[in-house]
C-alpha cells in the first residue's frame, strides 16, 4: 500500500472530516486504489505542455465598477444556523 | 392519447389550438406522478400548488387571446442543485436539508420569463457526484424501463421523470456525463452544451471548470426549444460565453448529406457491452445511408481521461465544498470550538462519496503532491483537448456511445467506486475539453433497456449537433417509445 492510515487521517483533517476507526481501513484502501489507478498519467510526456484550467480561452473579464443592489441582509441571514444582532454566530474561535 | 407521454412541441400546438388547457395537462402529469412516483422516486420536492396556479395563468392568457411562448403552460422539473428562490434546494445532501435559496439561478429567471409550469426538484447523486443517483442522501431513483435498475446519474431524477411521464421536460447539470448518461439509460434526449453556453449562476458548484446546465427532453425538437430559453451570456457568470445565441430550432433540418462524421476507435472500449456496440454500429450505418461520410479517427489520450477527470473534478470539489462549514447556511452540528463544529457538521452531514472526493481532491492539491497529481492532470487535459482540435480539422462531428453499458442493477456497483468511475469513459473527455455533446436514443439491449448514441461537436456547434441528432432521430422511432411502468396506470 502506498497510502498509510496516517496519510488518510492527515487528508481527513485538511478536509475537516473525521473518519471513524471502523471505516478507516476502507477509506485508506479506497484512496490507495484510486492513486494506483491514476498512476497511468505518469507515462504521458508533458514537459512541454501547458496546463489547462479552463477549456475556453476566456481571460480578464472586466466590467465597470458600479454599485448595484445586492441581497438584503435579512435574506442573506435567513439560512444561518445561528445568528445574533444581524451577524452569523459561531462557537469560540480563540483560546481563552 | 396520454397527454403526459407527448413532447412539449405537440402539447404547445394543442394549447394554442385550444384542444387542451394547461390545467388539464398539468393535472394529467400530476395524476401520473400519483400513479408511478412511488415506483420511480424521481422527485425530492414537489411544487403542486404553484404548478396549478401557473397552469391557470396560462389558461387565462390563452382565453384572453394572447400569444404564448413555447414552454408556457408545459410542466417541467429542475435538478435539485439549481437554486430556486423560496423552494428548497438540497443537492440531495443532508447538509442542505433545509436550505431555501434567497435567489434564483440565472436559468430559473430565464425559464420564468417563459412561464412554464414547474413541478418540483428532482433527485440526484449528492452534490452531483455519481453516475447512478444511488448517492442521494434521501432515496435512490429507479429506472422507469426496469425499476430494479438505476436511472444513471447524477441527473437521474430529471431523466427518470421525463422518461416516466412525470415531467415533459427537465433541466440537469453535466460535469462528467451527468446529463448524457442518464438520458442514455432512460431513453430520452440529453444535451450538455458547450462550457459557458448556459450561465452557471445559481447552479450549486461541484467542479466549476467542468459544470454545465442542459436540457433533458422527449425528443431533439424539444431540446432545441429548451436550449433557446436557457442559453446566453450572463454578467453574473464571468465564464459564460458572449457569443450570440442563434435560434436553435432553425437547426432542426433533416440533412446530413456530406457531413463528415468521425468514429474514434478509442471509444469502443474493452468491456463495452455487446448490445451497445451493435446499436451504435447500426446507427453509424444509418448515418451512411442518410448520406454522411464516416471517417475513422483517433483520440489517443482518451485512455487518460478518467484519471484526469477524477483528479481535477475532486480538486475543484474539495475547494467548492469548503463553504459547507456550518456558519452561514446549511446544517450545523455543534462542537466545543469552531474547528470541532465544522468537523462534526461535515462528518455527519456529507455522504461517503462526497467525503471520498473531497479527500481525493485535498490529497491531489496538498503540498508535495500538487505537481505529481493536480498539475499533471491539468497538462493531460491540454492533450485531450488537442486531440479533439486535431480531429475537428477533418470531421464535423464525432459519434460514439454515451455509456459503455445499458443501465445496471441498483446496488451492483456501489461498493466499488473505481468501477463506477470507469462508466464515465465516453463522457468525461468532452467536459475536460469544454465541448458540446448530445445523447439520443438509438436502440435497446436484449433486456429492452435503452441505449444512447452520443454526438460530439466543436465548441459552440450546438446547431450542428441538433441537425445531426434530428436527422438521425427522424429516420427511426426510438424516441416515440415510452417506458411502461408496472404500477397503477393513470
Coordinates of C-alpha atoms in Angstrom, one line a residue:
Chain A
X1 CA 0.0 0.0 0.0
X2 CA 1.2 3.4 -0.9
X3 CA -1.2 5.3 1.3
X4 CA -1.0 4.7 5.1
X5 CA -3.7 5.1 7.6
X6 CA -1.9 8.2 8.8
X7 CA -1.9 9.7 5.3
X8 CA -5.6 9.2 5.1
X9 CA -6.1 10.8 8.5
X10 CA -4.0 13.8 7.6
X11 CA -6.0 14.4 4.5
X12 CA -9.2 14.0 6.6
X13 CA -8.0 16.8 8.9
X14 CA -7.3 19.0 5.9
X15 CA -10.9 18.3 4.7
X16 CA -12.4 19.0 8.2
X17 CA -13.6 15.4 8.3
X18 CA -13.3 12.8 11.0
X19 CA -13.2 9.2 9.8
X20 CA -14.3 6.8 12.5
X21 CA -12.0 3.9 13.4
X22 CA -14.3 1.3 11.9
X23 CA -14.2 3.0 8.5
X24 CA -10.5 4.0 8.5
X25 CA -9.3 0.8 6.7
X26 CA -11.9 1.1 3.9
X27 CA -11.2 4.8 3.2
X28 CA -7.5 4.2 3.3
X29 CA -7.7 1.3 0.8
X30 CA -10.1 3.2 -1.5
X31 CA -7.7 6.2 -1.6
X32 CA -4.8 3.8 -2.2
X33 CA -6.6 2.0 -5.1
X34 CA -7.6 5.4 -6.6
X35 CA -4.0 6.7 -6.5
X36 CA -2.8 3.4 -8.0
X37 CA -5.3 3.8 -10.9
X38 CA -4.2 7.4 -11.7
X39 CA -0.5 6.3 -11.9
X40 CA -1.1 5.9 -15.7
X41 CA -0.8 9.6 -16.1
X42 CA 2.9 9.3 -15.2
X43 CA 3.6 7.6 -18.6
X44 CA 2.4 10.7 -20.5
X45 CA 5.2 13.1 -21.5
X46 CA 4.1 16.6 -20.5
X47 CA 7.3 18.6 -20.1
X48 CA 6.5 21.0 -22.9
X49 CA 2.7 21.0 -22.3
X50 CA 0.9 24.0 -20.7
X51 CA -1.8 23.2 -18.1
X52 CA -5.4 23.9 -19.0
X53 CA -7.6 25.3 -16.1
X54 CA -10.5 26.4 -18.3
X55 CA -11.5 24.8 -21.6
X56 CA -12.4 28.1 -23.3
X57 CA -9.9 30.9 -23.8
X58 CA -11.7 33.4 -21.5
X59 CA -9.4 35.8 -19.6
X60 CA -9.7 39.0 -17.7
X61 CA -13.4 39.7 -17.9
X62 CA -13.8 43.3 -16.8
X63 CA -16.9 45.4 -16.0
X64 CA -17.5 48.9 -14.8
X65 CA -17.3 49.2 -11.1
X66 CA -20.8 50.5 -10.4
X67 CA -22.8 50.0 -7.2
X68 CA -25.8 47.7 -7.7
X69 CA -28.3 46.3 -5.2
X70 CA -27.3 43.1 -3.5
X71 CA -29.0 40.6 -1.3
X72 CA -30.8 42.2 1.6
X73 CA -29.2 41.4 5.0
X74 CA -32.3 39.6 6.2
X75 CA -32.3 37.3 3.1
X76 CA -28.6 36.6 3.5
X77 CA -29.1 35.6 7.1
X78 CA -32.3 33.7 6.6
X79 CA -30.5 30.3 6.3
X80 CA -28.0 30.9 9.1
X81 CA -27.8 28.1 11.7
X82 CA -27.3 30.7 14.4
X83 CA -27.4 34.5 14.3
X84 CA -27.4 37.4 16.6
X85 CA -27.8 41.2 16.0
X86 CA -27.5 40.9 12.3
X87 CA -24.4 38.7 12.4
X88 CA -23.7 35.0 11.9
X89 CA -22.9 33.5 15.2
X90 CA -20.2 30.8 15.6
X91 CA -18.6 28.9 18.5
X92 CA -15.4 30.1 20.2
X93 CA -12.6 30.7 17.8
X94 CA -9.8 31.9 20.1
X95 CA -8.4 30.1 23.1
X96 CA -9.4 31.7 26.4
Chain B
X1 CA -53.5 9.5 -26.4
X2 CA -51.9 10.2 -23.0
X3 CA -51.0 13.8 -22.6
X4 CA -48.1 13.0 -20.2
X5 CA -46.4 10.9 -23.0
X6 CA -46.3 13.8 -25.5
X7 CA -43.3 16.0 -26.3
X8 CA -43.6 19.7 -25.5
X9 CA -43.9 20.8 -29.1
X10 CA -47.0 18.7 -29.6
X11 CA -48.5 19.9 -26.4
X12 CA -47.7 23.5 -27.2
X13 CA -49.6 23.2 -30.5
X14 CA -52.6 21.6 -28.7
X15 CA -52.6 24.5 -26.2
X16 CA -52.5 27.1 -29.0
X17 CA -55.3 25.2 -30.9
X18 CA -57.4 25.1 -27.7
X19 CA -57.6 21.3 -27.9
X20 CA -56.4 21.1 -24.2
X21 CA -55.9 23.5 -21.4
X22 CA -52.7 23.9 -19.4
X23 CA -54.7 22.9 -16.3
X24 CA -55.8 19.6 -17.9
X25 CA -52.2 18.9 -19.0
X26 CA -50.8 19.7 -15.5
X27 CA -53.4 17.6 -13.8
X28 CA -52.6 14.7 -16.2
X29 CA -48.9 14.9 -15.3
X30 CA -49.8 15.2 -11.5
X31 CA -52.0 12.2 -11.8
X32 CA -49.2 10.3 -13.5
X33 CA -47.0 11.3 -10.6
X34 CA -49.6 9.9 -8.2
X35 CA -49.6 6.7 -10.1
X36 CA -45.9 6.0 -10.6
X37 CA -43.7 8.2 -8.4
X38 CA -43.7 5.6 -5.6
X39 CA -42.1 3.2 -8.0
X40 CA -39.6 5.7 -9.5
X41 CA -38.7 8.2 -6.9
X42 CA -37.7 10.9 -9.3
X43 CA -38.6 13.9 -7.1
X44 CA -37.2 15.4 -3.9
X45 CA -39.6 18.3 -3.7
X46 CA -43.0 18.7 -5.5
X47 CA -44.5 22.1 -6.0
X48 CA -48.0 21.1 -7.0
X49 CA -49.9 24.2 -5.7
X50 CA -47.8 26.7 -7.6
X51 CA -47.8 24.3 -10.7
X52 CA -51.6 24.5 -10.9
X53 CA -51.5 28.3 -10.3
X54 CA -49.0 28.7 -13.2
X55 CA -51.2 26.5 -15.4
X56 CA -54.3 28.6 -14.6
X57 CA -52.4 31.8 -15.5
X58 CA -51.5 30.3 -18.9
X59 CA -55.1 29.3 -19.5
X60 CA -56.3 32.8 -18.6
X61 CA -53.8 34.2 -21.1
X62 CA -55.0 31.9 -23.9
X63 CA -58.6 32.7 -23.1
X64 CA -57.8 36.4 -23.5
X65 CA -56.4 35.6 -26.9
X66 CA -52.8 36.4 -26.1
X67 CA -49.9 34.5 -27.7
X68 CA -48.0 32.1 -25.5
X69 CA -44.3 31.3 -25.5
X70 CA -43.1 27.8 -26.4
X71 CA -42.7 26.5 -22.8
X72 CA -45.8 28.3 -21.5
X73 CA -48.1 26.0 -19.6
X74 CA -45.8 23.0 -20.2
X75 CA -44.9 21.1 -17.0
X76 CA -41.2 20.5 -16.3
X77 CA -38.8 19.9 -13.4
X78 CA -35.4 21.1 -12.2
X79 CA -32.5 19.2 -10.8
X80 CA -32.2 19.9 -7.1
X81 CA -28.8 21.7 -7.5
X82 CA -30.4 24.6 -9.4
X83 CA -31.3 27.3 -6.9
X84 CA -35.0 28.2 -6.8
X85 CA -35.9 31.3 -4.7
X86 CA -38.3 30.2 -1.9
X87 CA -38.2 26.5 -2.9
X88 CA -35.9 24.1 -1.0
X89 CA -32.6 23.2 -2.9
X90 CA -30.9 20.3 -1.2
X91 CA -28.4 18.9 -3.8
X92 CA -29.7 15.5 -2.4
X93 CA -27.4 16.2 0.6
X94 CA -28.3 16.2 4.3
X95 CA -26.0 19.3 4.8
X96 CA -28.6 21.4 2.7
X97 CA -31.7 19.6 4.1
X98 CA -33.4 22.8 5.0
X99 CA -31.7 25.2 2.6
X100 CA -34.1 27.6 0.9
X101 CA -32.2 29.8 -1.6
X102 CA -32.7 33.6 -1.3
X103 CA -32.3 34.0 -5.1
X104 CA -33.0 32.2 -8.4
X105 CA -30.3 30.6 -10.7
X106 CA -29.9 32.5 -14.0
X107 CA -31.6 29.6 -15.8
X108 CA -34.6 29.8 -13.5
X109 CA -35.0 33.5 -14.2
X110 CA -34.9 32.8 -17.9
X111 CA -37.4 30.0 -17.6
X112 CA -39.8 32.0 -15.5
X113 CA -39.8 34.7 -18.3
X114 CA -41.2 31.9 -20.5
X115 CA -43.9 30.9 -17.9
X116 CA -43.6 27.1 -17.8
X117 CA -45.3 25.0 -15.1
X118 CA -42.7 23.9 -12.6
X119 CA -43.5 20.6 -10.9
X120 CA -40.6 20.4 -8.5
X121 CA -37.0 19.5 -7.8
X122 CA -35.5 16.2 -8.9
X123 CA -33.4 13.6 -7.2
X124 CA -29.6 13.3 -8.0
X125 CA -26.4 12.0 -6.6
X126 CA -25.4 14.1 -3.7
X127 CA -23.7 17.3 -5.0
X128 CA -23.8 15.6 -8.5
X129 CA -21.1 13.2 -7.5
X130 CA -22.0 9.9 -9.1
X131 CA -23.5 8.1 -12.1
X132 CA -26.4 6.2 -10.7
X133 CA -28.4 8.5 -8.3
X134 CA -27.8 5.9 -5.6
X135 CA -25.6 8.6 -3.8
X136 CA -28.7 10.6 -3.0
X137 CA -28.9 11.1 0.8
X138 CA -32.7 10.7 0.6
X139 CA -33.6 7.7 -1.6
X140 CA -32.4 6.1 -4.8
X141 CA -34.3 6.8 -8.1
X142 CA -35.4 3.7 -10.1
X143 CA -35.2 3.4 -13.9
X144 CA -38.7 3.6 -15.4
X145 CA -37.8 0.9 -18.0
X146 CA -36.9 -1.5 -15.2
X147 CA -37.3 -0.4 -11.7
X148 CA -34.6 -2.8 -10.5
X149 CA -32.1 -0.7 -12.5
X150 CA -30.5 2.7 -11.9
X151 CA -31.6 5.7 -14.0
X152 CA -28.0 6.8 -14.3
X153 CA -26.7 10.0 -12.8
X154 CA -26.2 12.4 -11.5
X155 CA -29.3 13.9 -13.1
X156 CA -31.1 10.6 -12.7
X157 CA -34.3 12.2 -11.2
X158 CA -34.6 14.5 -14.2
X159 CA -34.1 11.8 -16.7
X160 CA -36.4 9.3 -15.0
X161 CA -39.1 12.0 -14.6
X162 CA -39.1 12.7 -18.3
X163 CA -39.0 9.0 -19.2
X164 CA -41.9 8.1 -16.9
X165 CA -44.2 10.9 -18.0
X166 CA -43.8 12.8 -14.6
X167 CA -42.4 15.8 -16.4
X168 CA -42.5 16.8 -20.1
X169 CA -39.0 18.3 -19.9
X170 CA -36.3 18.8 -17.3
X171 CA -33.0 20.6 -16.6
X172 CA -30.0 18.7 -15.4
X173 CA -26.3 19.5 -15.0
X174 CA -23.4 17.7 -16.5
X175 CA -19.9 17.8 -15.0
X176 CA -18.6 14.4 -16.4
X177 CA -21.6 13.0 -18.2
X178 CA -24.4 13.7 -15.7
X179 CA -27.0 14.7 -18.3
X180 CA -26.0 12.4 -21.2
X181 CA -25.5 9.2 -19.3
X182 CA -28.9 9.2 -17.5
X183 CA -30.5 10.3 -20.8
X184 CA -28.9 7.2 -22.4
X185 CA -30.1 4.9 -19.5
X186 CA -33.6 6.3 -19.6
X187 CA -34.2 6.6 -23.3
X188 CA -34.5 10.3 -23.5
X189 CA -32.6 13.1 -25.2
X190 CA -30.0 14.9 -23.1
X191 CA -27.6 17.7 -24.1
X192 CA -24.5 19.1 -22.4
X193 CA -24.0 22.5 -24.2
X194 CA -20.6 24.0 -24.7
X195 CA -18.9 25.1 -21.5
X196 CA -20.1 28.7 -21.0
X197 CA -23.1 28.5 -23.3
X198 CA -25.5 28.4 -20.3
X199 CA -24.9 30.5 -17.2
X200 CA -23.8 28.6 -14.1
X201 CA -25.0 31.4 -11.8
X202 CA -27.1 29.7 -9.1
X203 CA -26.0 26.2 -10.0
X204 CA -24.5 24.8 -6.8
X205 CA -20.9 24.3 -7.8
X206 CA -19.3 20.8 -8.0
X207 CA -16.4 21.3 -10.4
X208 CA -16.6 24.9 -11.7
X209 CA -14.4 24.4 -14.8
X210 CA -16.5 21.4 -16.0
X211 CA -20.1 22.1 -14.8
X212 CA -22.7 22.9 -17.4
X213 CA -26.6 23.0 -17.2
X214 CA -28.5 21.5 -20.1
X215 CA -31.9 20.0 -21.2
X216 CA -33.4 16.6 -20.9
X217 CA -36.4 16.1 -23.2
X218 CA -38.5 13.6 -25.1
X219 CA -37.0 14.5 -28.5
X220 CA -34.5 16.7 -30.3
X221 CA -37.1 19.3 -31.2
X222 CA -37.8 20.0 -27.6
X223 CA -34.1 20.1 -26.8
X224 CA -33.6 22.9 -29.4
X225 CA -36.5 24.8 -27.9
X226 CA -35.3 24.5 -24.3
X227 CA -31.8 25.5 -25.3
X228 CA -33.3 28.6 -26.9
X229 CA -34.7 29.5 -23.5
X230 CA -31.6 28.9 -21.3
X231 CA -28.6 29.8 -23.5
X232 CA -26.8 33.1 -23.4
X233 CA -24.3 35.4 -21.7
X234 CA -24.8 36.4 -18.1
X235 CA -22.8 39.1 -16.4
X236 CA -23.1 37.1 -13.1
X237 CA -21.1 34.2 -14.6
X238 CA -17.8 35.5 -15.9
X239 CA -17.1 32.2 -17.6
X240 CA -20.2 32.5 -19.7
X241 CA -19.7 32.9 -23.4
X242 CA -20.5 36.2 -25.1
X243 CA -21.2 34.5 -28.4
X244 CA -24.6 35.4 -29.9
X245 CA -27.4 32.8 -29.4
X246 CA -28.9 31.6 -32.6
X247 CA -32.5 30.3 -32.9
X248 CA -31.6 26.6 -32.4
X249 CA -34.9 25.4 -33.8
X250 CA -33.6 26.6 -37.3
X251 CA -31.2 23.7 -37.0
X252 CA -34.0 21.1 -37.0
X253 CA -33.4 20.2 -40.6
X254 CA -33.2 16.6 -42.0
X255 CA -29.9 16.8 -43.8
X256 CA -26.6 15.1 -43.1
X257 CA -25.5 14.7 -46.8
X258 CA -21.8 15.2 -47.0
X259 CA -21.5 15.6 -43.2
X260 CA -18.1 14.2 -42.1
X261 CA -18.6 12.0 -39.0
X262 CA -15.6 10.9 -37.0
X263 CA -15.6 7.5 -35.4
X264 CA -13.0 7.4 -32.6
X265 CA -11.6 3.9 -32.2
X266 CA -10.7 4.6 -28.5
X267 CA -14.4 5.0 -27.6
X268 CA -15.1 1.4 -28.4
X269 CA -13.5 0.3 -25.2
X270 CA -12.7 -3.1 -23.8
X271 CA -15.5 -4.3 -21.6
X272 CA -18.1 -2.5 -23.7
X273 CA -21.5 -4.2 -23.8
X274 CA -22.1 -6.1 -27.0
X275 CA -25.7 -4.8 -27.3
X276 CA -24.4 -1.2 -27.0
X277 CA -21.7 -1.8 -29.6
X278 CA -24.3 -3.3 -32.0
X279 CA -26.7 -0.4 -31.5
X280 CA -24.0 2.2 -32.1
X281 CA -22.7 0.4 -35.2
X282 CA -26.2 0.1 -36.6
X283 CA -26.7 3.9 -36.0
X284 CA -23.5 4.6 -37.9
X285 CA -24.7 2.5 -40.8
X286 CA -27.9 4.6 -40.7
X287 CA -25.8 7.8 -41.0
X288 CA -24.1 6.3 -44.0
X289 CA -27.4 5.6 -45.6
X290 CA -28.5 9.1 -44.9
X291 CA -25.6 10.4 -46.9
X292 CA -23.0 11.2 -44.2
X293 CA -19.3 10.3 -44.7
X294 CA -17.9 8.1 -41.9
X295 CA -14.2 8.7 -41.2
X296 CA -12.1 6.6 -38.7
X297 CA -10.3 8.9 -36.3
X298 CA -8.1 8.6 -33.3
X299 CA -8.2 10.5 -30.0
X300 CA -5.1 8.9 -28.5
X301 CA -5.3 10.4 -25.0
X302 CA -8.8 9.1 -24.3
X303 CA -7.4 6.3 -22.0
X304 CA -6.1 9.1 -19.6
X305 CA -9.4 10.9 -19.4
X306 CA -10.8 9.1 -16.3
X307 CA -7.6 9.7 -14.3
X308 CA -7.5 13.3 -15.4
X309 CA -11.1 13.9 -14.6
X310 CA -11.0 12.2 -11.2
X311 CA -8.1 14.4 -10.2
X312 CA -9.4 17.7 -11.5
X313 CA -13.1 17.4 -10.5
X314 CA -12.4 16.3 -6.9
X315 CA -9.7 19.1 -6.5
X316 CA -12.3 21.7 -7.6
X317 CA -15.0 20.0 -5.4
X318 CA -12.7 20.0 -2.3
X319 CA -12.4 23.7 -2.8
X320 CA -16.0 24.4 -3.7
X321 CA -17.4 22.4 -0.8
X322 CA -15.3 24.2 1.8
X323 CA -18.3 26.6 2.1
X324 CA -20.3 23.9 3.9
X325 CA -18.8 24.7 7.3
X326 CA -22.0 25.2 9.4
X327 CA -21.5 29.0 9.5
X328 CA -23.6 31.0 7.1
X329 CA -26.1 28.4 5.8
X330 CA -26.8 24.7 5.8
X331 CA -26.8 22.4 8.8
X332 CA -24.6 22.7 11.9
X333 CA -23.6 20.1 14.4
X334 CA -22.2 21.9 17.5
X335 CA -18.7 21.4 19.0
X336 CA -16.7 23.0 21.7
X337 CA -14.9 25.3 19.3
X338 CA -15.3 26.3 15.7
X339 CA -12.9 23.6 14.4
X340 CA -14.8 20.9 16.1
X341 CA -18.2 22.3 15.0
X342 CA -17.0 22.4 11.3
X343 CA -15.6 18.8 11.5
X344 CA -18.7 17.5 13.2
X345 CA -21.0 19.2 10.7
X346 CA -19.2 17.9 7.7
X347 CA -18.6 14.4 9.1
X348 CA -22.2 13.8 10.0
X349 CA -23.9 15.6 7.0
X350 CA -21.8 14.6 4.0
X351 CA -22.3 11.2 2.4
X352 CA -19.5 8.7 1.7
X353 CA -18.9 9.5 -1.9
X354 CA -18.7 13.2 -1.2
X355 CA -16.2 12.6 1.6
X356 CA -14.1 10.3 -0.7
X357 CA -13.9 13.0 -3.4
X358 CA -13.2 15.8 -1.0
X359 CA -10.3 13.7 0.4
X360 CA -9.0 12.8 -3.1
X361 CA -9.1 16.5 -4.1
X362 CA -7.3 17.7 -1.0
X363 CA -4.7 14.9 -1.4
X364 CA -4.1 15.9 -5.0
X365 CA -3.8 19.6 -4.0
X366 CA -1.7 19.1 -0.9
X367 CA 2.0 20.2 -0.6
X368 CA 4.3 17.6 -2.1
X369 CA 1.6 16.0 -4.4
X370 CA 0.3 19.1 -6.3
X371 CA 2.8 18.7 -9.2
X372 CA 2.5 15.0 -9.4
X373 CA -1.3 14.8 -9.4
X374 CA -3.2 18.1 -9.9
X375 CA -0.8 19.9 -12.2
X376 CA -0.1 16.7 -14.2
X377 CA -3.8 16.3 -14.7
X378 CA -4.2 19.9 -16.0
X379 CA -1.4 19.2 -18.5
X380 CA -3.0 16.0 -19.8
X381 CA -6.3 17.9 -20.0
X382 CA -4.5 20.1 -22.6
X383 CA -3.5 17.0 -24.6
X384 CA -7.1 15.7 -24.5
X385 CA -8.3 19.0 -25.8
X386 CA -5.7 19.0 -28.6
X387 CA -6.8 15.5 -29.7
X388 CA -10.3 16.9 -30.4
X389 CA -9.0 20.0 -32.1
X390 CA -6.9 17.9 -34.4
X391 CA -9.8 15.5 -35.2
X392 CA -12.1 18.5 -35.9
X393 CA -9.7 19.6 -38.6
X394 CA -11.1 16.7 -40.7
X395 CA -14.5 15.9 -39.3
X396 CA -17.7 18.0 -38.5
X397 CA -18.9 15.8 -35.6
X398 CA -17.8 12.8 -33.7
X399 CA -20.1 9.9 -32.9
X400 CA -19.6 7.4 -30.0
X401 CA -21.6 5.5 -27.4
X402 CA -22.8 7.7 -24.5
X403 CA -22.1 4.9 -22.0
X404 CA -20.3 1.6 -22.3
X405 CA -23.3 -0.4 -20.9
X406 CA -27.1 0.0 -20.6
X407 CA -28.5 0.8 -17.1
X408 CA -27.1 -1.6 -14.4
X409 CA -28.8 -3.1 -11.4
X410 CA -29.2 -0.9 -8.3
X411 CA -26.5 -1.9 -5.8
X412 CA -24.4 -3.7 -8.3
X413 CA -21.5 -1.2 -8.4
X414 CA -22.0 0.9 -5.3
X415 CA -19.3 -0.9 -3.2
X416 CA -16.7 -0.4 -5.9
X417 CA -16.2 3.4 -6.5
X418 CA -13.4 2.9 -9.1
X419 CA -15.6 0.5 -11.2
X420 CA -18.3 3.2 -11.1
X421 CA -15.8 5.8 -12.3
X422 CA -14.9 3.7 -15.4
X423 CA -18.6 4.1 -16.6
X424 CA -17.7 7.7 -17.4
X425 CA -15.1 6.9 -20.1
X426 CA -17.1 8.1 -23.1
X427 CA -18.5 11.3 -21.4
X428 CA -15.8 12.9 -19.3
X429 CA -13.4 13.8 -22.2
X430 CA -16.0 16.4 -23.5
X431 CA -16.2 18.2 -20.2
X432 CA -12.4 18.4 -20.0
X433 CA -12.3 19.9 -23.5
X434 CA -15.5 22.1 -22.9
X435 CA -17.2 20.6 -25.9
X436 CA -21.0 20.1 -26.5
X437 CA -22.5 16.6 -26.7
X438 CA -25.9 15.2 -27.1
X439 CA -27.3 11.7 -26.3
X440 CA -30.1 10.4 -28.4
X441 CA -31.9 7.0 -28.1
X442 CA -30.5 4.6 -30.7
X443 CA -31.9 1.2 -29.6
X444 CA -32.3 -1.3 -26.8
X445 CA -30.3 -4.1 -25.1
X446 CA -31.7 -7.7 -25.3
X447 CA -33.3 -6.8 -21.9
X448 CA -35.1 -3.9 -23.7
X449 CA -33.1 -1.3 -21.8
X450 CA -32.4 2.0 -23.8
X451 CA -29.1 2.7 -25.4
X452 CA -27.9 6.2 -26.2
X453 CA -25.8 7.5 -29.1
X454 CA -23.5 10.4 -28.3
X455 CA -22.8 13.1 -30.9
X456 CA -19.9 15.4 -30.1
X457 CA -19.3 18.8 -31.6
X458 CA -16.8 21.7 -31.8
X459 CA -17.2 24.5 -29.3
X460 CA -20.5 26.3 -29.8
X461 CA -21.5 23.9 -32.6
X462 CA -24.8 23.1 -30.9
X463 CA -26.6 23.7 -34.2
X464 CA -24.6 21.1 -36.0
X465 CA -25.3 18.6 -33.1
X466 CA -29.0 19.3 -33.3
X467 CA -29.2 18.9 -37.0
X468 CA -27.2 15.6 -36.9
X469 CA -29.3 14.3 -34.0
X470 CA -32.6 15.4 -35.5
X471 CA -31.8 13.8 -38.9
X472 CA -31.0 10.5 -37.1
X473 CA -34.0 10.7 -34.8
X474 CA -36.4 11.3 -37.6
X475 CA -35.1 8.3 -39.6
X476 CA -36.3 5.9 -36.8
X477 CA -38.8 5.8 -34.0
X478 CA -36.9 5.1 -30.8
X479 CA -37.9 8.5 -29.3
X480 CA -41.6 7.6 -29.6
X481 CA -41.5 4.6 -27.3
X482 CA -42.1 5.4 -23.7
X483 CA -41.2 3.3 -20.6
X484 CA -44.0 1.1 -19.5
X485 CA -44.3 1.0 -15.7
X486 CA -45.8 -1.9 -14.0
X487 CA -47.8 0.0 -11.4
X488 CA -51.2 1.6 -11.4
X489 CA -51.9 3.3 -14.7
X490 CA -53.2 6.8 -14.6

